[in-house]
Amino acid sequence: MMKVFKKITDERIENVRNKIYKEMYHVIMAICLLSVLFKIYKYGVGSGELYLELVILLASGVYYLARSIFLGVFWDEVEMHDRTSKTQMSKKTIFGTVGLALIIATIMGVNSAVSYADGSSQGLWYFVLVWCVSVMIYLPILLLFFGGIYLLAKKIGMKNSEDNKKL
Amino acid sequence: MKNIKLKLARVEKDLSQDELAKIVGVSRQTIGLIESGKYNPSLSLCIGICIALSRTLNDLFWDEEIKD
């Protein structure tokens, strides 16, 4: 009987360890965020001092996203979300992407109007011009990016579910 | 909720928490926490415990009160 159970590790220890890893990840993210804020305050935004923290923040996010997509967890979460929510995740993704593109365009437009325009009429013209160009640039790129992620997750999720049906 | 059935089955089999833990491949604390109802074991661990104690899942882990 000992032989049968020899390979089993204590799942409770494993679960607690995973919980600690999760907390540790949050602590590291919080430290990175605090470091980013401190460096922005001390050196300014364009100083180039933020690269390491941004790489840590972005790389961990991208890694989680990629792993969850390829393991099918992302699509499972979408399925669970769509089961309970009135608005489907696909619609939320589109609305969220359009909203993000509009926010980026507005920030760029305001920045352009405040930084480069001489009068209020020129400022308005700069804002409208930069806003329209930013929407034209960012909206398709962001839609392709987030839509692509969604469709990739869907494809892998569907493949996993078909594989499970065969079993 | 305390798992009295598990504790009784272990005592009937004349095993200590430590001995059962060694057979199943977990720590003594895990067995203690399962018996005191503070940890929900996975199905594979439940099956391991049942095999070790020569009982069924129904005998050790099914509670009539939670049927509904």
Coordinates of N, CA and C in Angstrom, one line a residue:
Chain A
M1 N 0.8 -1.2 0.0 CA 0.0 0.0 0.0 C 0.9 1.3 0.0
M2 N 2.0 1.2 0.7 CA 2.9 2.3 0.8 C 3.3 2.8 -0.6
K3 N 3.5 1.7 -1.5 CA 4.0 2.0 -2.8 C 3.0 2.8 -3.7
V4 N 1.7 2.5 -3.5 CA 0.7 3.2 -4.2 C 0.7 4.7 -3.9
F5 N 0.9 5.1 -2.7 CA 0.7 6.5 -2.3 C 2.1 7.2 -2.3
K6 N 3.2 6.5 -2.6 CA 4.5 7.2 -2.4 C 4.6 8.5 -3.2
K7 N 4.1 8.5 -4.4 CA 4.3 9.7 -5.3 C 3.3 10.8 -4.9
I8 N 2.3 10.6 -4.1 CA 1.4 11.7 -3.8 C 2.1 12.7 -2.8
T9 N 2.0 13.9 -3.2 CA 2.5 15.0 -2.3 C 1.4 15.5 -1.5
D10 N 1.7 16.1 -0.4 CA 0.6 16.6 0.5 C -0.1 17.8 -0.2
E11 N -1.3 17.6 -0.7 CA -2.0 18.6 -1.4 C -2.3 19.9 -0.6
R12 N -2.5 19.7 0.7 CA -2.7 20.9 1.5 C -1.5 21.8 1.6
I13 N -0.3 21.2 1.7 CA 0.9 21.9 1.7 C 1.1 22.6 0.4
E14 N 0.8 21.9 -0.7 CA 0.9 22.4 -2.1 C -0.1 23.6 -2.2
N15 N -1.3 23.5 -1.7 CA -2.3 24.5 -1.8 C -1.9 25.8 -1.1
V16 N -1.4 25.5 0.2 CA -1.0 26.7 1.0 C 0.2 27.4 0.3
R17 N 1.1 26.5 -0.2 CA 2.3 27.1 -0.9 C 1.9 27.9 -2.1
N18 N 0.9 27.4 -2.9 CA 0.4 28.2 -4.0 C -0.2 29.5 -3.5
K19 N -0.9 29.5 -2.4 CA -1.5 30.7 -1.8 C -0.4 31.7 -1.5
I20 N 0.7 31.2 -0.9 CA 1.8 32.1 -0.5 C 2.4 32.7 -1.7
Y21 N 2.6 31.8 -2.8 CA 3.2 32.4 -4.0 C 2.3 33.5 -4.6
K22 N 1.0 33.3 -4.5 CA 0.0 34.3 -5.0 C 0.2 35.6 -4.3
E23 N 0.3 35.5 -2.9 CA 0.5 36.7 -2.1 C 1.8 37.3 -2.4
M24 N 2.8 36.5 -2.6 CA 4.2 37.0 -2.9 C 4.2 37.8 -4.2
Y25 N 3.4 37.3 -5.2 CA 3.3 38.0 -6.5 C 2.7 39.3 -6.3
H26 N 1.6 39.4 -5.5 CA 1.0 40.7 -5.2 C 2.0 41.7 -4.5
V27 N 2.8 41.1 -3.6 CA 3.8 42.0 -2.9 C 4.8 42.5 -3.9
I28 N 5.3 41.6 -4.8 CA 6.2 42.1 -5.8 C 5.6 43.2 -6.7
M29 N 4.4 42.9 -7.1 CA 3.7 43.9 -8.0 C 3.6 45.2 -7.3
A30 N 3.2 45.2 -6.0 CA 3.0 46.4 -5.2 C 4.3 47.1 -5.1
I31 N 5.4 46.4 -4.8 CA 6.8 47.0 -4.7 C 7.1 47.7 -6.0
C32 N 6.9 47.0 -7.2 CA 7.2 47.5 -8.5 C 6.4 48.8 -8.7
L33 N 5.1 48.8 -8.4 CA 4.3 49.9 -8.6 C 4.7 51.1 -7.8
L34 N 5.1 50.8 -6.5 CA 5.6 51.9 -5.6 C 6.9 52.5 -6.2
S35 N 7.7 51.6 -6.7 CA 9.0 52.0 -7.3 C 8.8 52.9 -8.5
V36 N 7.8 52.5 -9.3 CA 7.4 53.3 -10.5 C 7.0 54.7 -10.1
L37 N 6.1 54.7 -9.1 CA 5.5 56.0 -8.7 C 6.6 56.9 -8.1
F38 N 7.5 56.3 -7.3 CA 8.6 57.0 -6.7 C 9.6 57.6 -7.7
K39 N 9.9 56.7 -8.7 CA 10.8 57.2 -9.8 C 10.2 58.3 -10.7
I40 N 8.8 58.2 -10.9 CA 8.2 59.2 -11.7 C 8.2 60.5 -10.9
Y41 N 8.0 60.4 -9.6 CA 8.0 61.6 -8.7 C 9.5 62.2 -8.7
K42 N 10.5 61.3 -8.6 CA 11.8 61.8 -8.5 C 12.5 62.3 -9.8
Y43 N 12.4 61.4 -10.8 CA 13.1 61.7 -12.1 C 12.2 62.1 -13.2
G44 N 10.9 62.0 -13.1 CA 10.0 62.4 -14.2 C 9.7 61.2 -15.1
V45 N 8.7 61.3 -16.0 CA 8.2 60.2 -16.8 C 9.2 59.7 -17.8
G46 N 9.8 60.6 -18.5 CA 10.7 60.2 -19.7 C 12.1 60.0 -19.3
S47 N 12.5 59.7 -18.1 CA 13.9 59.6 -17.7 C 14.5 58.3 -18.1
G48 N 13.7 57.3 -18.4 CA 14.3 56.0 -18.7 C 14.7 55.2 -17.5
E49 N 14.3 55.6 -16.3 CA 14.6 54.9 -15.1 C 13.6 53.8 -14.8
L50 N 12.5 53.8 -15.6 CA 11.4 52.9 -15.2 C 11.4 51.6 -15.9
Y51 N 12.4 51.4 -16.8 CA 12.3 50.2 -17.7 C 12.2 48.9 -16.9
L52 N 13.1 48.7 -15.9 CA 13.1 47.4 -15.2 C 11.7 47.1 -14.6
E53 N 11.2 48.1 -13.9 CA 9.9 47.9 -13.3 C 8.8 47.6 -14.3
L54 N 8.8 48.3 -15.4 CA 7.8 48.1 -16.4 C 7.9 46.7 -17.1
V55 N 9.2 46.3 -17.3 CA 9.4 45.0 -17.8 C 8.8 43.9 -16.9
I56 N 9.1 44.1 -15.5 CA 8.6 43.1 -14.6 C 7.0 43.1 -14.6
L57 N 6.4 44.3 -14.6 CA 5.0 44.4 -14.6 C 4.4 43.8 -15.8
L58 N 4.9 44.2 -17.0 CA 4.4 43.7 -18.3 C 4.6 42.2 -18.5
A59 N 5.9 41.8 -18.3 CA 6.2 40.4 -18.6 C 5.4 39.4 -17.7
S60 N 5.2 39.8 -16.5 CA 4.4 38.9 -15.6 C 2.9 38.8 -16.1
G61 N 2.4 40.0 -16.6 CA 1.1 40.0 -17.1 C 0.9 39.2 -18.4
V62 N 1.9 39.4 -19.3 CA 1.9 38.7 -20.6 C 2.0 37.2 -20.3
Y63 N 2.9 36.8 -19.4 CA 3.1 35.4 -19.1 C 1.8 34.8 -18.6
Y64 N 1.2 35.4 -17.7 CA -0.1 34.9 -17.1 C -1.1 34.8 -18.2
L65 N -1.2 35.8 -19.1 CA -2.2 35.8 -20.1 C -1.9 34.6 -21.1
A66 N -0.7 34.5 -21.5 CA -0.3 33.4 -22.5 C -0.6 32.0 -21.8
R67 N -0.2 31.8 -20.6 CA -0.4 30.5 -20.0 C -1.9 30.2 -19.8
S68 N -2.6 31.2 -19.4 CA -4.0 31.0 -19.2 C -4.8 30.7 -20.5
I69 N -4.3 31.4 -21.6 CA -4.9 31.1 -22.9 C -4.6 29.7 -23.3
F70 N -3.3 29.3 -23.3 CA -2.9 28.0 -23.8 C -3.3 26.8 -22.9
L71 N -3.6 27.1 -21.7 CA -4.1 26.0 -20.8 C -5.7 26.0 -20.8
G72 N -6.3 26.9 -21.5 CA -7.7 26.9 -21.7 C -8.5 27.6 -20.5
V73 N -7.7 28.1 -19.5 CA -8.4 28.7 -18.3 C -9.1 30.0 -18.7
F74 N -8.4 30.7 -19.6 CA -9.0 32.0 -20.0 C -10.4 31.8 -20.5
W75 N -10.5 30.9 -21.4 CA -11.8 30.6 -22.1 C -12.8 30.1 -21.1
D76 N -12.3 29.3 -20.1 CA -13.2 28.8 -19.0 C -13.8 29.9 -18.2
E77 N -12.9 30.9 -18.0 CA -13.4 32.1 -17.2 C -14.4 32.9 -18.0
V78 N -14.2 33.0 -19.3 CA -15.2 33.7 -20.2 C -16.5 32.9 -20.1
E79 N -16.4 31.6 -20.2 CA -17.7 30.8 -20.1 C -18.4 31.0 -18.8
M80 N -17.7 31.0 -17.7 CA -18.3 31.3 -16.4 C -18.9 32.7 -16.3
H81 N -18.2 33.6 -16.9 CA -18.6 35.0 -16.9 C -19.9 35.2 -17.7
D82 N -19.9 34.6 -18.9 CA -21.1 34.7 -19.8 C -22.3 34.0 -19.2
R83 N -22.1 33.0 -18.3 CA -23.2 32.2 -17.7 C -24.0 33.1 -16.7
T84 N -23.3 34.0 -16.1 CA -23.9 34.8 -15.0 C -24.2 36.2 -15.4
S85 N -23.3 36.8 -16.3 CA -23.5 38.2 -16.7 C -24.4 38.4 -17.8
K86 N -25.1 39.6 -17.8 CA -26.1 39.9 -18.9 C -25.3 40.3 -20.1
T87 N -24.2 41.0 -20.0 CA -23.4 41.4 -21.1 C -22.3 40.4 -21.3
Q88 N -22.3 39.9 -22.6 CA -21.3 38.9 -22.9 C -19.9 39.5 -22.9
M89 N -18.9 38.6 -22.7 CA -17.5 39.1 -22.6 C -17.0 39.6 -24.0
S90 N -17.6 39.1 -25.1 CA -17.2 39.6 -26.4 C -17.6 41.0 -26.6
K91 N -18.8 41.3 -26.1 CA -19.3 42.7 -26.2 C -18.4 43.6 -25.2
K92 N -18.2 43.1 -24.0 CA -17.4 43.9 -23.1 C -16.0 44.2 -23.6
T93 N -15.4 43.2 -24.3 CA -14.1 43.3 -24.9 C -14.1 44.5 -26.0
I94 N -15.2 44.5 -26.8 CA -15.3 45.5 -27.9 C -15.4 46.9 -27.2
F95 N -16.4 46.9 -26.3 CA -16.7 48.2 -25.6 C -15.4 48.7 -24.9
G96 N -14.8 47.8 -24.2 CA -13.6 48.2 -23.4 C -12.5 48.7 -24.3
T97 N -12.3 48.0 -25.4 CA -11.3 48.4 -26.4 C -11.6 49.8 -27.0
V98 N -12.8 50.0 -27.4 CA -13.2 51.3 -27.9 C -13.0 52.4 -26.9
G99 N -13.4 52.1 -25.6 CA -13.3 53.0 -24.5 C -11.8 53.4 -24.3
L100 N -11.0 52.4 -24.3 CA -9.5 52.6 -24.1 C -8.9 53.4 -25.2
A101 N -9.3 53.2 -26.5 CA -8.8 53.9 -27.6 C -9.3 55.4 -27.5
L102 N -10.5 55.6 -27.1 CA -11.1 57.0 -26.9 C -10.3 57.7 -25.8
I103 N -10.0 57.0 -24.7 CA -9.3 57.6 -23.5 C -7.9 58.0 -24.0
I104 N -7.2 57.1 -24.7 CA -5.8 57.4 -25.2 C -5.9 58.6 -26.1
A105 N -6.9 58.6 -27.1 CA -7.0 59.7 -28.0 C -7.3 61.0 -27.3
T106 N -8.1 61.0 -26.3 CA -8.4 62.2 -25.5 C -7.2 62.7 -24.8
I107 N -6.4 61.8 -24.2 CA -5.2 62.2 -23.5 C -4.2 62.9 -24.4
M108 N -4.0 62.2 -25.6 CA -3.1 62.7 -26.6 C -3.6 64.1 -27.1
G109 N -4.9 64.2 -27.4 CA -5.5 65.4 -27.9 C -5.3 66.6 -26.9
V110 N -5.6 66.3 -25.6 CA -5.4 67.3 -24.6 C -4.0 67.7 -24.4
N111 N -3.1 66.7 -24.4 CA -1.7 67.0 -24.3 C -1.2 67.9 -25.5
S112 N -1.7 67.6 -26.7 CA -1.3 68.3 -27.8 C -1.8 69.8 -27.8
A113 N -3.0 69.9 -27.4 CA -3.6 71.2 -27.3 C -2.9 72.1 -26.2
V114 N -2.7 71.5 -25.1 CA -2.0 72.2 -23.9 C -0.6 72.6 -24.2
S115 N 0.1 71.6 -24.9 CA 1.6 71.8 -25.0 C 2.0 72.6 -26.2
Y116 N 1.2 72.5 -27.3 CA 1.7 73.1 -28.6 C 0.8 74.3 -29.1
A117 N -0.4 74.4 -28.7 CA -1.3 75.4 -29.3 C -1.0 76.8 -28.6
D118 N -1.2 77.9 -29.4 CA -1.0 79.2 -28.8 C -2.3 79.9 -28.3
G119 N -3.4 79.7 -29.1 CA -4.7 80.2 -28.6 C -5.7 79.1 -28.4
S120 N -6.9 79.6 -28.0 CA -8.0 78.6 -27.7 C -8.5 77.9 -29.0
S121 N -8.6 78.7 -30.0 CA -9.2 78.2 -31.3 C -8.1 77.2 -31.9
Q122 N -6.9 77.5 -31.8 CA -5.8 76.6 -32.3 C -5.8 75.4 -31.4
G123 N -5.9 75.6 -30.1 CA -6.0 74.4 -29.2 C -7.1 73.5 -29.5
L124 N -8.3 74.0 -29.8 CA -9.4 73.2 -30.2 C -9.1 72.4 -31.5
W125 N -8.5 73.1 -32.4 CA -8.2 72.5 -33.7 C -7.2 71.4 -33.5
Y126 N -6.1 71.7 -32.7 CA -5.1 70.6 -32.4 C -5.8 69.4 -31.7
F127 N -6.6 69.7 -30.8 CA -7.3 68.6 -30.0 C -8.1 67.7 -31.0
V128 N -8.9 68.4 -31.8 CA -9.8 67.6 -32.7 C -8.9 66.8 -33.7
L129 N -7.9 67.5 -34.2 CA -7.0 66.8 -35.2 C -6.3 65.6 -34.6
V130 N -5.6 65.8 -33.5 CA -4.9 64.7 -32.8 C -5.8 63.6 -32.3
W131 N -7.0 64.1 -31.8 CA -8.0 63.1 -31.3 C -8.4 62.2 -32.5
C132 N -8.7 62.8 -33.6 CA -9.2 61.9 -34.8 C -8.1 61.0 -35.3
V133 N -6.9 61.5 -35.4 CA -5.8 60.7 -35.9 C -5.5 59.6 -34.9
S134 N -5.5 59.9 -33.6 CA -5.2 58.9 -32.6 C -6.3 57.8 -32.6
V135 N -7.5 58.2 -32.8 CA -8.6 57.2 -32.8 C -8.4 56.3 -34.1
M136 N -8.0 56.9 -35.2 CA -7.8 56.1 -36.4 C -6.6 55.2 -36.3
I137 N -5.6 55.6 -35.5 CA -4.4 54.7 -35.3 C -4.7 53.7 -34.2
Y138 N -5.1 54.1 -33.0 CA -5.2 53.2 -31.9 C -6.4 52.2 -31.9
L139 N -7.5 52.7 -32.5 CA -8.7 51.8 -32.4 C -8.5 50.5 -33.2
P140 N -8.0 50.6 -34.5 CA -7.8 49.3 -35.2 C -6.7 48.4 -34.5
I141 N -5.7 49.1 -34.0 CA -4.5 48.3 -33.4 C -5.0 47.6 -32.2
L142 N -5.7 48.4 -31.3 CA -6.2 47.8 -30.0 C -7.3 46.7 -30.3
L143 N -8.2 47.0 -31.3 CA -9.2 46.0 -31.6 C -8.6 44.7 -32.1
L144 N -7.5 44.9 -33.0 CA -6.8 43.7 -33.5 C -6.2 42.9 -32.3
F145 N -5.5 43.7 -31.4 CA -4.8 43.1 -30.3 C -5.8 42.3 -29.4
F146 N -6.8 43.0 -28.8 CA -7.7 42.4 -27.8 C -8.6 41.4 -28.5
G147 N -9.1 41.7 -29.7 CA -9.9 40.8 -30.5 C -9.1 39.5 -30.8
G148 N -7.9 39.7 -31.2 CA -7.0 38.6 -31.5 C -6.8 37.7 -30.3
I149 N -6.6 38.3 -29.1 CA -6.4 37.5 -27.9 C -7.7 36.7 -27.6
Y150 N -8.8 37.4 -27.8 CA -10.1 36.8 -27.5 C -10.4 35.6 -28.4
L151 N -10.1 35.8 -29.7 CA -10.4 34.8 -30.7 C -9.4 33.6 -30.5
L152 N -8.2 33.9 -30.2 CA -7.2 32.8 -30.0 C -7.6 32.0 -28.8
A153 N -8.0 32.7 -27.7 CA -8.5 32.0 -26.5 C -9.7 31.1 -26.8
K154 N -10.6 31.7 -27.7 CA -11.8 30.9 -28.0 C -11.4 29.7 -28.8
K155 N -10.5 29.8 -29.8 CA -10.1 28.7 -30.6 C -9.5 27.6 -29.8
I156 N -8.6 28.0 -28.9 CA -7.9 27.0 -28.0 C -8.9 26.3 -27.0
G157 N -9.8 27.2 -26.5 CA -10.9 26.7 -25.6 C -11.8 25.6 -26.3
M158 N -12.2 26.0 -27.5 CA -13.0 25.1 -28.3 C -12.3 23.7 -28.6
K159 N -11.0 23.9 -28.9 CA -10.2 22.7 -29.2 C -10.1 21.8 -28.0
N160 N -9.9 22.4 -26.8 CA -9.8 21.6 -25.6 C -11.1 20.9 -25.3
S161 N -12.2 21.7 -25.5 CA -13.5 21.1 -25.2 C -13.8 19.9 -26.1
E162 N -13.4 20.0 -27.4 CA -13.6 18.9 -28.4 C -12.8 17.7 -28.0
D163 N -11.5 18.0 -27.6 CA -10.7 16.9 -27.1 C -11.3 16.2 -25.9
N164 N -11.9 17.0 -25.0 CA -12.5 16.4 -23.8 C -13.7 15.5 -24.2
K165 N -14.5 16.0 -25.2 CA -15.6 15.2 -25.6 C -15.3 13.8 -26.2
K166 N -14.1 13.8 -26.9 CA -13.6 12.6 -27.5 C -13.3 11.5 -26.4
L167 N -12.9 12.0 -25.2 CA -12.5 11.0 -24.2 C -13.6 10.2 -23.6
Chain B
M1 N -17.3 21.4 9.6 CA -17.9 20.3 10.4 C -17.0 19.1 10.6
K2 N -16.9 18.7 11.9 CA -15.9 17.6 12.2 C -16.3 16.3 11.5
N3 N -15.3 15.6 11.1 CA -15.5 14.3 10.4 C -15.2 13.2 11.4
I4 N -16.3 12.9 12.2 CA -16.2 11.9 13.3 C -16.0 10.5 12.7
K5 N -16.7 10.3 11.5 CA -16.7 9.0 10.9 C -15.2 8.6 10.5
L6 N -14.5 9.5 10.0 CA -13.1 9.3 9.7 C -12.2 8.9 10.9
K7 N -12.5 9.7 11.9 CA -11.7 9.5 13.2 C -12.0 8.1 13.7
L8 N -13.3 7.7 13.7 CA -13.7 6.4 14.2 C -13.1 5.3 13.4
A9 N -13.2 5.4 12.1 CA -12.6 4.4 11.2 C -11.1 4.2 11.4
R10 N -10.4 5.3 11.6 CA -9.0 5.3 11.9 C -8.7 4.6 13.2
V11 N -9.5 4.9 14.2 CA -9.3 4.3 15.5 C -9.6 2.8 15.5
E12 N -10.7 2.4 14.7 CA -11.1 1.0 14.6 C -9.9 0.2 13.9
K13 N -9.3 0.9 12.9 CA -8.2 0.3 12.2 C -6.9 0.3 13.0
D14 N -7.0 0.9 14.2 CA -5.8 1.0 15.2 C -4.7 1.7 14.6
L15 N -5.0 2.8 13.9 CA -3.9 3.7 13.3 C -3.9 5.0 14.0
S16 N -2.8 5.6 14.2 CA -2.7 6.9 14.7 C -2.8 7.9 13.5
Q17 N -2.9 9.2 13.8 CA -3.0 10.2 12.7 C -1.7 10.1 11.9
D18 N -0.6 10.0 12.6 CA 0.7 9.9 12.0 C 0.9 8.7 11.1
E19 N 0.4 7.6 11.5 CA 0.5 6.3 10.7 C -0.3 6.4 9.5
L20 N -1.6 6.9 9.6 CA -2.5 7.1 8.5 C -1.8 8.1 7.5
A21 N -1.3 9.2 8.0 CA -0.7 10.2 7.2 C 0.5 9.6 6.3
K22 N 1.3 8.7 7.0 CA 2.4 8.1 6.3 C 1.9 7.1 5.2
I23 N 0.8 6.4 5.5 CA 0.3 5.5 4.5 C -0.2 6.3 3.2
V24 N -1.0 7.3 3.5 CA -1.6 8.1 2.4 C -0.6 9.0 1.7
G25 N 0.5 9.4 2.4 CA 1.5 10.2 1.8 C 1.3 11.7 2.1
V26 N 0.7 12.1 3.2 CA 0.5 13.5 3.5 C 1.0 13.7 4.9
S27 N 1.0 14.9 5.4 CA 1.5 15.2 6.7 C 0.4 14.9 7.8
R28 N 0.9 14.7 9.0 CA 0.0 14.4 10.1 C -1.1 15.5 10.3
Q29 N -0.6 16.8 10.1 CA -1.5 17.9 10.3 C -2.6 17.9 9.3
T30 N -2.4 17.4 8.1 CA -3.4 17.4 7.1 C -4.5 16.4 7.5
I31 N -4.2 15.2 8.1 CA -5.2 14.3 8.6 C -5.9 14.9 9.7
G32 N -5.2 15.6 10.6 CA -5.8 16.3 11.7 C -6.8 17.3 11.3
L33 N -6.4 18.1 10.3 CA -7.3 19.1 9.8 C -8.6 18.6 9.1
I34 N -8.4 17.4 8.4 CA -9.5 16.8 7.7 C -10.5 16.3 8.8
E35 N -10.0 15.7 9.8 CA -10.8 15.1 10.9 C -11.5 16.3 11.6
S36 N -10.9 17.4 11.8 CA -11.5 18.5 12.5 C -12.4 19.3 11.6
G37 N -12.4 19.0 10.3 CA -13.3 19.7 9.3 C -12.8 21.0 8.9
K38 N -11.5 21.2 9.1 CA -10.9 22.5 8.7 C -10.2 22.5 7.3
Y39 N -10.2 21.3 6.7 CA -9.6 21.2 5.3 C -10.4 20.3 4.5
N40 N -10.8 20.7 3.3 CA -11.5 19.8 2.4 C -10.6 19.1 1.5
P41 N -10.4 17.8 1.6 CA -9.5 17.1 0.8 C -10.0 16.9 -0.6
S42 N -9.1 16.7 -1.6 CA -9.5 16.4 -3.0 C -10.0 15.0 -3.0
L43 N -10.7 14.7 -4.2 CA -11.2 13.3 -4.3 C -10.2 12.3 -4.3
S44 N -9.0 12.5 -4.9 CA -8.0 11.5 -4.9 C -7.5 11.2 -3.5
L45 N -7.4 12.3 -2.7 CA -6.9 12.1 -1.3 C -8.0 11.3 -0.5
C46 N -9.3 11.7 -0.7 CA -10.4 10.9 -0.1 C -10.3 9.4 -0.4
I47 N -10.1 9.2 -1.7 CA -10.0 7.8 -2.1 C -8.8 7.1 -1.5
G48 N -7.7 7.8 -1.4 CA -6.5 7.2 -0.7 C -6.8 6.9 0.7
I49 N -7.5 7.8 1.4 CA -7.8 7.5 2.8 C -8.8 6.3 2.9
C50 N -9.8 6.3 2.0 CA -10.7 5.2 2.0 C -10.0 3.8 1.8
I51 N -9.1 3.8 0.9 CA -8.4 2.5 0.6 C -7.5 2.2 1.8
A52 N -6.9 3.2 2.4 CA -6.1 2.9 3.6 C -6.9 2.4 4.8
L53 N -8.1 2.8 4.9 CA -9.0 2.4 6.0 C -10.0 1.3 5.7
S54 N -9.9 0.8 4.4 CA -10.8 -0.2 3.9 C -12.3 0.2 4.1
R55 N -12.5 1.4 3.7 CA -13.9 1.9 3.7 C -14.3 2.5 2.3
T56 N -15.6 2.9 2.2 CA -16.0 3.5 0.9 C -16.1 5.0 1.2
L57 N -16.2 5.7 0.1 CA -16.4 7.2 0.2 C -17.6 7.5 0.9
N58 N -18.7 6.7 0.7 CA -20.0 6.9 1.4 C -19.8 6.8 2.9
D59 N -19.0 5.8 3.3 CA -18.8 5.5 4.8 C -18.1 6.7 5.4
L60 N -17.1 7.3 4.8 CA -16.3 8.3 5.4 C -16.7 9.8 5.1
F61 N -17.1 10.0 3.9 CA -17.2 11.4 3.5 C -18.7 11.8 3.1
W62 N -19.6 11.0 3.2 CA -21.0 11.4 2.8 C -21.8 11.7 4.1
D63 N -22.3 12.9 4.1 CA -23.1 13.4 5.3 C -24.5 13.4 4.9
E64 N -25.4 12.7 5.6 CA -26.8 12.7 5.3 C -27.4 14.1 5.4
E65 N -26.9 14.9 6.2 CA -27.4 16.3 6.4 C -27.3 17.2 5.2
I66 N -26.2 16.9 4.4 CA -26.0 17.7 3.2 C -26.6 17.2 1.9
K67 N -27.5 16.2 2.1 CA -28.1 15.5 0.9 C -28.9 16.5 0.1
D68 N -29.6 17.4 0.8 CA -30.5 18.4 0.0 C -29.7 19.6 -0.3

